[in-house]
Coordinates of C-alpha atoms and ligand atoms in Angstrom, one line a residue:
M1 CA -5.8 24.8 -7.0
D2 CA -3.4 25.2 -4.1
T3 CA -0.1 23.5 -5.7
A4 CA 2.0 24.6 -2.8
R5 CA -0.2 22.5 -0.4
E6 CA -0.3 19.8 -2.9
K7 CA 3.3 19.8 -2.9
A8 CA 3.8 19.9 0.9
V9 CA 1.5 17.0 1.2
L10 CA 3.4 14.9 -1.2
D11 CA 6.8 16.1 0.3
R12 CA 5.7 14.7 3.9
T13 CA 4.4 11.5 2.4
P14 CA 7.2 8.4 2.8
K15 CA 8.0 7.1 -0.6
G16 CA 10.0 3.9 0.5
L17 CA 9.2 0.4 1.4
F18 CA 8.3 0.1 5.2
I19 CA 10.0 -3.0 6.6
G20 CA 11.0 -3.8 10.1
G21 CA 9.8 -0.4 11.2
E22 CA 12.2 1.4 8.8
W23 CA 11.9 3.1 5.3
R24 CA 14.0 1.5 2.8
D25 CA 14.6 1.8 -0.8
A26 CA 13.7 -1.2 -3.0
S27 CA 16.5 -3.7 -3.4
S28 CA 16.4 -3.1 -7.2
G29 CA 16.9 0.5 -6.5
T30 CA 14.1 1.2 -8.9
T31 CA 10.9 3.5 -8.4
F32 CA 7.5 3.9 -10.4
G33 CA 5.3 6.9 -10.9
I34 CA 2.0 7.6 -9.4
E35 CA -0.3 9.5 -11.5
D36 CA -3.2 12.0 -10.7
P37 CA -6.1 10.7 -12.7
A38 CA -7.4 14.1 -13.2
T39 CA -4.4 15.8 -14.9
E40 CA -2.7 12.5 -16.2
Q41 CA 0.5 13.9 -14.6
T42 CA 3.0 12.0 -12.4
L43 CA 2.5 13.2 -8.8
T44 CA 5.6 11.5 -7.3
E45 CA 7.6 8.2 -7.4
V46 CA 7.6 5.4 -4.9
A47 CA 9.8 2.2 -4.4
N48 CA 9.2 -0.5 -6.7
G49 CA 9.5 -3.6 -4.4
T50 CA 10.9 -7.0 -5.4
P51 CA 10.2 -10.5 -4.4
A52 CA 13.4 -10.2 -2.2
D53 CA 11.8 -7.3 -0.4
S54 CA 8.5 -8.9 0.3
I55 CA 10.5 -12.1 1.7
A56 CA 12.4 -9.4 3.9
A57 CA 9.0 -8.0 5.0
L58 CA 7.8 -11.6 5.9
D59 CA 11.1 -12.0 7.7
A60 CA 10.3 -9.1 9.9
C61 CA 6.7 -10.4 10.5
V62 CA 8.1 -13.6 11.7
Q63 CA 10.7 -12.0 13.9
A64 CA 8.0 -9.6 15.7
Q65 CA 5.3 -12.4 15.7
A66 CA 5.6 -14.1 19.1
E67 CA 6.4 -10.9 21.2
W68 CA 3.6 -9.1 19.4
A69 CA 1.2 -12.0 20.1
A70 CA 2.1 -11.8 23.8
T71 CA 1.6 -8.1 24.0
P72 CA -1.2 -7.2 26.1
P73 CA -4.5 -6.7 24.3
R74 CA -5.0 -3.5 26.0
E75 CA -1.6 -2.2 24.6
R76 CA -2.5 -3.4 21.0
G77 CA -5.8 -1.6 21.4
E78 CA -4.0 1.6 22.6
I79 CA -1.8 1.7 19.6
L80 CA -5.0 1.4 17.3
R81 CA -6.7 4.2 19.5
R82 CA -3.8 6.5 19.0
T83 CA -3.6 5.9 15.2
F84 CA -7.2 6.6 15.1
E85 CA -6.4 10.0 16.7
L86 CA -3.6 10.6 14.6
M87 CA -5.7 9.8 11.4
N88 CA -8.2 12.4 12.4
D89 CA -5.2 15.0 13.2
N90 CA -4.1 14.6 9.9
A91 CA -7.5 13.9 8.1
D92 CA -6.8 17.0 5.8
D93 CA -3.5 15.9 4.5
L94 CA -4.5 12.2 4.3
A95 CA -7.7 13.2 2.3
L96 CA -5.8 15.5 0.0
L97 CA -3.3 12.7 -0.8
M98 CA -6.0 10.3 -1.6
T99 CA -7.8 12.7 -3.6
L100 CA -4.5 13.3 -5.7
E101 CA -3.8 9.6 -6.3
M102 CA -7.2 8.3 -6.7
G103 CA -9.4 11.2 -7.9
K104 CA -12.4 11.2 -5.7
P105 CA -13.7 14.6 -4.4
L106 CA -12.1 15.8 -1.5
A107 CA -15.3 15.7 0.7
E108 CA -15.4 12.0 0.1
A109 CA -11.7 11.6 0.7
K110 CA -12.4 13.0 3.8
G111 CA -15.3 11.0 4.6
E112 CA -13.2 7.8 3.8
V113 CA -10.3 8.8 6.2
A114 CA -13.0 9.1 8.9
Y115 CA -14.6 5.8 7.9
G116 CA -11.1 4.1 7.7
A117 CA -10.0 5.5 10.9
E118 CA -13.3 4.2 12.6
F119 CA -12.1 0.7 12.0
L120 CA -9.2 1.4 14.0
R121 CA -11.2 2.6 17.1
W122 CA -13.7 -0.2 16.5
F123 CA -10.9 -2.8 16.7
A124 CA -9.1 -1.1 19.6
E125 CA -12.3 -1.9 21.4
E126 CA -12.4 -5.4 20.2
A127 CA -8.8 -6.3 21.1
V128 CA -9.7 -6.4 24.8
R129 CA -12.8 -8.7 24.0
I130 CA -11.1 -11.8 22.6
D131 CA -12.4 -14.6 24.8
G132 CA -13.0 -18.2 24.7
R133 CA -15.2 -20.8 26.5
W134 CA -14.9 -23.1 29.6
S135 CA -17.5 -25.9 29.9
V136 CA -18.1 -29.1 31.7
N137 CA -17.7 -32.3 29.4
P138 CA -21.3 -33.6 29.3
N139 CA -20.5 -36.8 30.9
G140 CA -19.1 -35.0 33.8
S141 CA -15.5 -36.2 33.5
G142 CA -13.1 -33.5 32.5
R143 CA -13.4 -29.9 31.2
L144 CA -13.6 -28.1 27.9
L145 CA -11.6 -25.1 27.3
T146 CA -11.3 -23.1 24.1
M147 CA -9.0 -20.0 23.5
K148 CA -8.5 -17.8 20.7
Q149 CA -4.9 -17.3 19.5
P150 CA -3.6 -14.9 16.5
V151 CA -3.2 -16.8 13.3
G152 CA 0.2 -15.5 12.6
P153 CA 1.8 -13.5 9.6
C154 CA -0.8 -12.2 7.2
L155 CA -0.6 -11.0 3.7
L156 CA -3.2 -8.0 3.2
I157 CA -3.8 -6.9 -0.5
T158 CA -5.9 -4.1 -1.0
P159 CA -7.4 -2.2 -4.1
W160 CA -7.1 1.3 -5.3
N161 CA -10.9 2.4 -5.0
F162 CA -10.7 2.9 -1.1
P163 CA -6.9 3.3 -0.4
I164 CA -7.1 3.7 3.1
A165 CA -10.5 2.0 4.3
M166 CA -9.7 -1.4 2.7
G167 CA -6.4 -1.2 4.5
T168 CA -7.6 -0.2 7.8
R169 CA -10.4 -3.0 7.5
K170 CA -7.6 -5.4 7.5
I171 CA -4.9 -3.8 9.7
G172 CA -7.2 -2.8 12.4
P173 CA -8.4 -6.5 13.4
A174 CA -5.1 -8.2 12.4
V175 CA -3.2 -5.5 15.0
A176 CA -6.1 -6.3 17.5
A177 CA -5.7 -9.9 17.3
G178 CA -1.9 -10.0 17.8
C179 CA -1.0 -10.6 14.1
T180 CA 2.0 -9.2 12.0
M181 CA 1.4 -8.6 8.4
V182 CA 2.8 -7.5 4.9
V183 CA 0.6 -5.1 3.3
K184 CA 0.6 -4.9 -0.7
P185 CA -1.5 -1.8 -1.8
A186 CA -2.5 -1.2 -5.3
Q187 CA -0.1 0.1 -7.5
Q188 CA -2.1 3.0 -8.7
T189 CA -2.9 4.3 -5.0
P190 CA 0.0 3.5 -2.6
L191 CA 0.6 6.9 -1.1
S192 CA -2.2 7.0 1.3
M193 CA -1.1 3.5 2.7
L194 CA 2.3 4.9 3.1
M195 CA 1.2 7.8 5.1
L196 CA -1.0 5.5 7.3
A197 CA 2.1 3.3 8.0
Q198 CA 4.1 6.5 9.2
L199 CA 1.1 7.2 11.5
M200 CA 1.0 3.7 12.9
K201 CA 4.7 4.0 13.5
D202 CA 4.3 7.5 15.3
A203 CA 1.3 5.7 17.4
G204 CA 4.1 3.3 18.9
L205 CA 3.5 0.1 16.7
P206 CA 6.5 -2.0 17.3
D207 CA 8.9 -2.6 14.2
G208 CA 7.8 -5.5 12.1
V209 CA 4.2 -5.7 13.0
L210 CA 3.3 -3.9 10.0
N211 CA 5.1 -4.0 6.7
V212 CA 4.4 -2.2 3.4
V213 CA 5.6 -3.3 0.0
T214 CA 4.7 -1.2 -2.9
S215 CA 5.3 -2.6 -6.3
T216 CA 4.2 -2.6 -10.3
K217 CA 4.6 -6.4 -10.2
A218 CA 1.8 -7.6 -7.8
S219 CA 2.1 -11.5 -8.5
D220 CA 5.8 -11.3 -8.4
V221 CA 6.1 -10.0 -4.9
T222 CA 3.2 -11.8 -3.5
G223 CA 4.0 -15.0 -5.2
P224 CA 6.9 -16.0 -3.0
L225 CA 4.9 -15.3 0.2
F226 CA 2.3 -17.8 -0.9
E227 CA 5.3 -20.5 -1.1
D228 CA 6.6 -19.7 2.2
P229 CA 5.1 -22.0 5.0
R230 CA 5.9 -19.0 7.4
L231 CA 2.7 -17.1 6.0
R232 CA -0.5 -18.1 7.7
K233 CA -3.1 -16.0 6.2
V234 CA -4.2 -14.0 3.1
S235 CA -6.9 -11.3 3.1
F236 CA -7.7 -10.0 -0.2
T237 CA -9.8 -7.2 -1.6
G238 CA -10.0 -6.8 -5.1
S239 CA -11.5 -8.3 -8.2
T240 CA -13.1 -11.8 -8.4
P241 CA -10.7 -13.3 -11.1
V242 CA -7.7 -12.3 -9.0
G243 CA -9.4 -13.7 -5.9
Q244 CA -9.8 -17.0 -7.6
K245 CA -6.0 -17.0 -8.6
L246 CA -5.1 -16.1 -5.2
M247 CA -7.4 -19.2 -3.8
E248 CA -5.2 -21.4 -5.9
L249 CA -2.1 -20.1 -4.6
A250 CA -3.4 -20.3 -1.0
S251 CA -4.2 -24.0 -1.4
K252 CA -0.5 -24.9 -1.5
H253 CA -0.2 -24.3 2.3
L254 CA -3.9 -24.4 3.0
L255 CA -3.8 -20.8 4.2
R256 CA -6.6 -19.1 6.0
A257 CA -8.2 -16.8 3.5
S258 CA -10.6 -14.0 3.4
M259 CA -12.0 -12.8 0.1
E260 CA -13.7 -9.6 -0.4
L261 CA -14.4 -9.5 -4.2
G262 CA -16.4 -7.8 -6.8
G263 CA -20.1 -7.0 -6.6
N264 CA -23.2 -6.4 -8.9
A265 CA -25.6 -4.6 -6.5
P266 CA -29.3 -4.7 -7.6
Y267 CA -31.3 -1.7 -6.3
L268 CA -34.8 -2.6 -6.1
V269 CA -37.6 0.1 -5.9
F270 CA -41.2 -1.2 -5.3
G271 CA -44.4 0.8 -6.4
D272 CA -45.0 1.4 -2.7
A273 CA -41.7 3.2 -2.1
D274 CA -41.0 6.7 -0.8
L275 CA -39.8 7.8 -4.3
E276 CA -38.1 11.0 -3.2
A277 CA -35.9 8.9 -0.5
A278 CA -35.2 6.2 -3.3
V279 CA -33.9 8.7 -5.7
D280 CA -31.9 10.6 -2.8
Q281 CA -30.4 7.2 -1.7
A282 CA -29.7 6.1 -5.4
V283 CA -27.4 9.1 -6.0
I284 CA -25.5 8.1 -2.9
A285 CA -25.4 4.2 -3.8
K286 CA -24.4 5.0 -7.3
M287 CA -22.5 8.1 -7.2
R288 CA -20.3 7.5 -4.1
N289 CA -16.7 7.0 -5.2
I290 CA -17.6 7.9 -8.8
G291 CA -19.4 4.7 -8.9
E292 CA -16.1 2.7 -8.3
S293 CA -17.1 0.9 -5.4
C294 CA -17.9 -2.8 -5.0
V295 CA -21.1 -1.7 -3.1
A296 CA -22.2 0.7 -5.9
A297 CA -25.8 0.1 -7.2
N298 CA -25.0 -1.5 -10.4
R299 CA -28.6 -2.0 -11.9
F300 CA -31.8 -0.4 -10.9
H301 CA -34.9 -2.8 -11.1
V302 CA -37.9 -0.4 -10.7
H303 CA -41.7 -1.2 -10.5
E304 CA -43.0 -0.5 -13.8
S305 CA -45.7 1.8 -12.4
V306 CA -42.8 4.2 -11.0
A307 CA -40.0 3.5 -13.4
D308 CA -40.3 6.5 -15.6
E309 CA -40.6 9.1 -12.9
F310 CA -37.6 7.4 -11.1
A311 CA -35.5 7.4 -13.8
A312 CA -36.5 11.1 -14.9
R313 CA -35.7 12.2 -11.2
L314 CA -32.6 10.2 -11.0
A315 CA -31.4 11.7 -14.6
E316 CA -32.2 15.3 -13.3
R317 CA -30.1 14.8 -10.1
L318 CA -27.1 13.2 -11.9
A319 CA -27.3 15.8 -14.7
A320 CA -26.8 18.6 -12.0
M321 CA -23.7 16.9 -10.5
K322 CA -20.3 18.9 -11.0
V323 CA -17.7 17.0 -12.6
G324 CA -13.9 17.8 -12.2
R325 CA -10.6 17.4 -10.3
G326 CA -11.7 16.3 -6.8
T327 CA -9.7 19.3 -5.2
E328 CA -12.0 21.9 -6.7
D329 CA -14.7 23.4 -4.6
G330 CA -18.1 22.0 -5.4
V331 CA -16.7 19.0 -7.3
E332 CA -19.1 15.9 -6.7
V333 CA -17.8 13.6 -9.6
G334 CA -14.2 13.0 -10.0
P335 CA -12.2 11.2 -12.8
L336 CA -12.1 7.4 -13.3
I337 CA -8.9 5.8 -12.1
D338 CA -7.4 5.3 -15.7
D339 CA -8.2 5.3 -19.2
T340 CA -8.8 1.6 -19.4
Q341 CA -11.5 1.8 -16.7
R342 CA -13.1 4.8 -18.5
G343 CA -13.0 2.7 -21.9
K344 CA -14.8 -0.2 -20.1
V345 CA -17.5 2.1 -18.9
A346 CA -18.0 3.6 -22.5
E347 CA -18.0 0.2 -24.0
L348 CA -20.7 -1.0 -21.4
V349 CA -23.0 2.1 -22.1
D350 CA -22.6 1.6 -25.8
D351 CA -23.4 -1.9 -25.7
A352 CA -26.7 -1.3 -23.7
V353 CA -27.7 1.7 -26.2
S354 CA -26.9 -0.5 -29.3
K355 CA -29.5 -3.1 -27.8
G356 CA -32.2 -0.5 -27.3
A357 CA -31.4 1.6 -24.1
K358 CA -32.1 5.2 -24.2
V359 CA -29.6 7.9 -22.7
L360 CA -31.6 10.2 -20.4
T361 CA -28.5 12.0 -19.3
G362 CA -24.5 11.7 -19.8
G363 CA -23.3 8.7 -22.2
E364 CA -19.9 10.5 -23.1
R365 CA -16.5 11.3 -21.9
V366 CA -15.9 14.8 -20.5
G367 CA -13.0 16.9 -21.4
D368 CA -9.7 16.3 -23.0
R369 CA -7.7 15.8 -20.1
G370 CA -8.1 13.3 -17.2
Y371 CA -10.3 10.2 -17.2
F372 CA -13.7 11.9 -16.6
Y373 CA -17.1 10.3 -17.6
A374 CA -20.3 12.2 -17.4
P375 CA -22.8 10.8 -14.8
T376 CA -25.2 8.8 -17.1
V377 CA -28.7 7.3 -16.6
L378 CA -30.1 4.8 -19.1
S379 CA -33.6 3.6 -19.4
G380 CA -35.3 0.9 -21.4
I381 CA -32.5 -1.5 -20.5
T382 CA -33.0 -4.8 -22.2
D383 CA -32.2 -8.4 -20.7
D384 CA -29.2 -8.9 -23.0
A385 CA -27.3 -5.7 -22.0
T386 CA -24.0 -6.7 -20.8
L387 CA -24.1 -4.3 -17.9
L388 CA -26.7 -6.2 -16.2
R389 CA -24.1 -8.9 -15.6
E390 CA -20.9 -7.0 -15.3
E391 CA -19.6 -4.5 -12.5
I392 CA -19.8 -1.2 -14.1
F393 CA -17.4 0.7 -11.7
G394 CA -18.4 4.0 -13.2
P395 CA -21.2 6.6 -12.8
V396 CA -23.7 5.0 -14.9
A397 CA -27.3 4.0 -13.6
P398 CA -29.3 1.7 -16.0
V399 CA -32.9 1.4 -15.1
K400 CA -34.9 -1.9 -15.8
T401 CA -38.5 -2.4 -15.0
F402 CA -40.2 -5.3 -13.3
S403 CA -43.8 -6.0 -12.6
T404 CA -44.2 -8.7 -9.6
D405 CA -42.1 -9.0 -6.4
E406 CA -41.1 -12.6 -7.5
E407 CA -39.7 -11.0 -10.8
A408 CA -37.7 -8.4 -8.9
V409 CA -36.1 -11.0 -6.6
A410 CA -35.3 -13.4 -9.2
A411 CA -33.8 -10.6 -11.4
A412 CA -31.9 -9.4 -8.3
N413 CA -30.3 -12.8 -7.9
D414 CA -29.7 -13.5 -11.6
S415 CA -26.0 -12.7 -10.9
E416 CA -22.7 -14.6 -10.0
Y417 CA -22.1 -12.1 -7.4
G418 CA -23.8 -11.6 -4.2
L419 CA -22.4 -8.7 -2.2
V420 CA -25.2 -6.2 -1.3
A421 CA -28.8 -5.3 -2.6
Y422 CA -30.7 -2.3 -2.0
V423 CA -34.5 -2.6 -1.2
F424 CA -37.0 0.4 -1.3
T425 CA -40.5 -0.2 0.1
A426 CA -42.8 0.9 2.8
D427 CA -44.2 -2.4 3.3
L428 CA -42.9 -4.3 6.2
N429 CA -44.0 -7.7 5.2
R430 CA -42.6 -7.2 1.5
A431 CA -39.3 -5.8 3.0
I432 CA -38.9 -9.0 5.0
R433 CA -39.9 -11.5 2.3
V434 CA -37.7 -9.8 -0.4
T435 CA -34.8 -9.4 1.9
E436 CA -34.9 -13.1 2.9
G437 CA -35.0 -14.1 -0.7
L438 CA -31.9 -12.1 -1.6
E439 CA -28.7 -14.2 -2.3
V440 CA -26.5 -11.4 -0.7
G441 CA -24.4 -10.9 2.2
M442 CA -25.7 -7.2 3.1
V443 CA -28.9 -5.5 2.5
G444 CA -29.8 -1.8 2.5
L445 CA -33.4 -1.6 3.4
N446 CA -34.6 2.0 2.6
R447 CA -30.9 3.1 2.5
G448 CA -28.3 3.4 0.0
L449 CA -25.2 3.0 2.0
V450 CA -24.4 -0.1 4.2
S451 CA -20.8 0.3 5.1
N452 CA -20.2 0.8 9.0
P453 CA -17.3 -0.4 10.8
A454 CA -19.4 -1.8 13.4
A455 CA -21.3 -4.0 11.0
E456 CA -20.0 -7.3 9.2
F457 CA -19.2 -6.3 5.7
G458 CA -18.7 -9.2 3.1
G459 CA -20.6 -11.3 0.4
V460 CA -21.5 -14.7 -0.8
K461 CA -21.3 -16.5 -4.2
Q462 CA -18.4 -14.9 -6.3
S463 CA -18.2 -11.9 -4.0
G464 CA -16.3 -14.0 -1.8
F465 CA -16.2 -15.0 1.8
G466 CA -15.1 -13.8 5.2
R467 CA -16.3 -10.7 7.1
E468 CA -14.5 -7.3 7.9
G469 CA -16.0 -5.1 10.7
G470 CA -18.4 -5.8 13.3
R471 CA -18.0 -8.6 15.7
E472 CA -16.9 -11.2 13.1
G473 CA -14.1 -9.0 11.6
I474 CA -11.6 -10.0 14.2
E475 CA -12.3 -13.7 14.0
E476 CA -10.9 -13.8 10.6
Y477 CA -7.5 -13.2 12.4
L478 CA -7.9 -15.9 15.2
Y479 CA -8.0 -19.5 15.3
T480 CA -9.6 -21.7 18.1
K481 CA -7.5 -23.9 20.2
Y482 CA -9.3 -26.4 22.2
V483 CA -7.9 -28.0 25.2
A484 CA -9.1 -31.2 26.8
V485 CA -8.6 -30.8 30.5
D486 CA -8.4 -33.9 32.7
V487 CA -10.3 -33.2 35.8
Ligands
NAP1 P1 -7.5 -6.2 -8.6 O1 -7.1 -5.9 -10.0 O2 -8.1 -7.5 -8.3 O3 -6.3 -5.7 -7.7 C1 -6.6 -5.6 -6.4 C2 -5.1 -5.9 -5.5 O4 -4.7 -7.1 -6.0 C3 -4.1 -4.8 -6.1 O5 -3.3 -4.5 -4.9 C4 -3.6 -5.4 -7.2 O6 -2.2 -5.0 -7.3 C5 -3.4 -6.9 -6.7 N1 -3.3 -7.9 -7.6 C6 -3.7 -7.8 -8.8 N2 -3.3 -9.1 -9.5 C7 -2.7 -9.8 -8.6 C8 -2.0 -11.1 -8.6 N3 -2.0 -11.8 -9.8 N4 -1.5 -11.5 -7.5 C9 -1.5 -10.7 -6.2 N5 -2.2 -9.6 -6.2 C10 -2.6 -9.0 -7.3 O7 -8.7 -5.2 -8.2 P2 -9.0 -3.5 -8.5 O8 -9.3 -3.2 -9.9 O9 -7.7 -2.8 -7.8 O10 -10.2 -3.3 -7.6 C11 -11.3 -3.2 -8.0 C12 -12.2 -4.5 -7.6 O11 -12.2 -4.7 -6.2 C13 -13.5 -4.5 -7.9 O12 -14.0 -5.8 -8.5 C14 -14.2 -4.2 -6.6 O13 -15.6 -4.7 -6.7 C15 -13.4 -5.0 -5.7 N6 -13.6 -4.5 -4.4 C16 -14.2 -5.3 -3.5 C17 -14.6 -5.0 -2.3 C18 -15.1 -5.9 -1.2 O14 -15.1 -5.4 0.0 N7 -15.8 -6.8 -1.5 C19 -14.1 -3.5 -1.8 C20 -13.5 -2.9 -2.6 C21 -13.2 -3.3 -3.9 P3 -1.9 -4.0 -8.5 O15 -2.5 -2.7 -8.2 O16 -0.5 -3.9 -8.8 O17 -2.4 -4.4 -9.8

């Protein structure tokens, strides 16, 4: 552990609120601590924003909005492109900061910095492709012109599990579209976002376009923004219950809304699947981000002919993974975000075991410092196990069997969520039939990883609505204006 380097990275990270292009203290003058989940120690303190601060941030947005919307798309794109380059130049520091505040292994944090930066490159390229339509009225008299314009000041609320990428997925298209924004990062992991804001400033982003308000009182600082008619959009990534609350608030001024909410991904392995590939990809789909991902495989539905072998091989792989502080060499599994999350994971495992599941590996807390939980594989999952219905958000893989394709699809769809599903089969007809039957926004076909800035990410049912990335991502920040032209 190189504590001098950790200190240097923490020292260079801004700790204030970023409003109108300047770093400032909270109006209350107070700060709050950021904890390292691997050591339970406070890393540093950041400004504890107040409702007055978030209104000041919205004021800055409103002041900057008209000029920003009129800035040439190429210039907006170039700022994103320069930030993409700055993120890559600073990838080691950004990754270390993320590992310190969130716990994920350094290699994964580097992966997230690269993935997060790619959204900026992608939307740098999309900024110059905002277009409209020109057509002749079907009756020949008059012309129909449609144009796309920025929706205006946005509120972007992000979770702790991907502290950078969940931000750039929103900031990239908002900047490209010509919107200004207030970002409210998760209170447990604001540091990566603060460093990113400084990089965006360094890349030449005009004052007031991006504002960041950190706080321990999420609803207090965002509530007044929903009351303010100058706010035009909310984009939220987080849990379904909070998303539901925000939709109620958004109804007051009928805000445009994008909701990236919880998941409960089924991972289907059919009898004809390449089992080795299915196990390899399962390790990624389950263990990436310590299982704390909305697209984490939450439940493995495996054909009865291969279930025992699949579970045994997966258990062998997970048992061999090194658990520890993400900064240490070779660590593949970091701590969970806090003791509450670890307690929830332990409770779900205990519940499944009490109902008949068998622990093939793991099933226990690790160490006496930090929120570590052992990579766990459970077999013999019964229908009433709570973890089939709830998002586990931890390194636990429950394996359940099925006998027919219909049963597999019905089990996959038996959830209030509909974000992603994974399908492993060598049969093309089955792949298409099953994929078409799944009630989800995304499918990984013989792949355990779907996230890609060039593709549309998002869900159906209680996983929310709206898409981030791909062609559709920028549309969330644009509205269509139709002009009837008298010719
Ligand atoms: P969360 O508790 O819903 O929090 C998400 C964000 O909302 C945080 O910034 C949080 O601030 C803020 N927040 C909480 N309550 C609020 C309120 N009443 N009003 C306004 N803001 C509020 O979710 P989380 O535990 O951080 O993240 C995990 C969840 O995110 C999981 O369900 C996961 O599936 C989901 N997720 C979804 C996607 C996707 O793309 N679909 C991606 C990643 C994660 P504080 O930090 O201050 O509480």
